[in-house]
């Protein structure tokens, strides 16, 4: 029999509390996640989340925006200062939404766009129509893949140049190239490829959803200063903000981008998240350099420790990673789905991931050959290189030695006890995963 409304109501709160308790003692290693500061959470809880503010600051089509306008202007100014650019639109409500704003600004349906294939690190929002990707199925773009070098874990410059010329000769010259993506251990060759794309009249955009916090902290490539026409990102991966999106560009694209956001892709933007983004940008301006530097040190340390324990971490030739994440081929020990579950049972939360060569070798996204680990969240909890060695050991016990995940899970709980507060923030007076009851 279905639950009574009051029982369902109660059950939701019980599940929320159980989730908070689980994460208080777990190792959150999903590369696309992070934990915001209590200050960001306070902003998200505000009444801004219940209001409407369509349009640009000072030009709203709703009353009641007196304070919202001021916060949005602070948010825009902070984003511009953080990324050292002259135009920022903070309204996109997600990374996918920010990419749609870029597609709306720089392309027309039927155009050709270059991007990475998903197994090579591209994001689903850059995907072809036949796979339900946003670029193909929503914007009607013909997606052509960047040739990818698995040894280098990067876009191959020479074959890409040849491909651009071939597409142009066939009357399919790209109007947009989307760099960046979801597996981005090394900087993409923007400086090398932008001039070639420009020769063919193509614009370049960089999806920094994963690495925006590292860009802001000056620890990764800086796409807007390497020649990209725009940079899109989400605000909750290496940037430790609320879920949301952002697009940066140059003043000459400002009016088109503003219209592409509203009314093109967003009606009301999420105003509570807007306030949270502003708080997070301020935190990043104050602490971002130190935080991003520690993230990169931690991911290198984790990759090295896993490698020494026998894991096949990709990108060995290049030192495994220069960003917040690493990808390992775990086909020696099982498939990605099974390993992900065993690690989850040990309170180590990460995700299975397609490897660049998985499809060729007959593997599928449901049970791929890889796992992906990101260290942004554990870094935000204060962990350093020595803790990365311990995390590698815990993973080794589950994946390689085959220890009982429940037993390892208890050790994970113990290990986590010293890391309870969010670091790199102005104020952090509560435990990171504390459940806050308002009822
Ligand atoms: N699919 C997400 C990731 O985990 O990379 C980004 O949207």
Short mmCIF file of C-alpha atoms and ligand atoms in Angstrom, two decimals, residues 32 123 182 210 237 372, ligand 1:
data_model
loop_
_atom_site.label_atom_id
_atom_site.label_comp_id
_atom_site.label_asym_id
_atom_site.label_seq_id
_atom_site.Cartn_x
_atom_site.Cartn_y
_atom_site.Cartn_z
CA UNK A 32 32.15 16.84 -10.85
CA UNK A 123 30.58 16.07 -22.33
CA UNK A 182 34.49 16.02 -18.49
CA UNK A 210 35.54 20.78 -14.52
CA UNK A 237 32.94 21.27 -9.52
CA UNK A 372 37.51 8.52 -12.54
N1 LIG B 1 28.52 14.49 -16.32
C1 LIG B 1 29.18 15.36 -15.36
C2 LIG B 1 30.50 14.81 -14.96
O1 LIG B 1 30.48 14.06 -14.02
O2 LIG B 1 31.54 15.11 -15.55
C3 LIG B 1 29.28 16.75 -15.76
O3 LIG B 1 28.04 17.29 -16.09
#
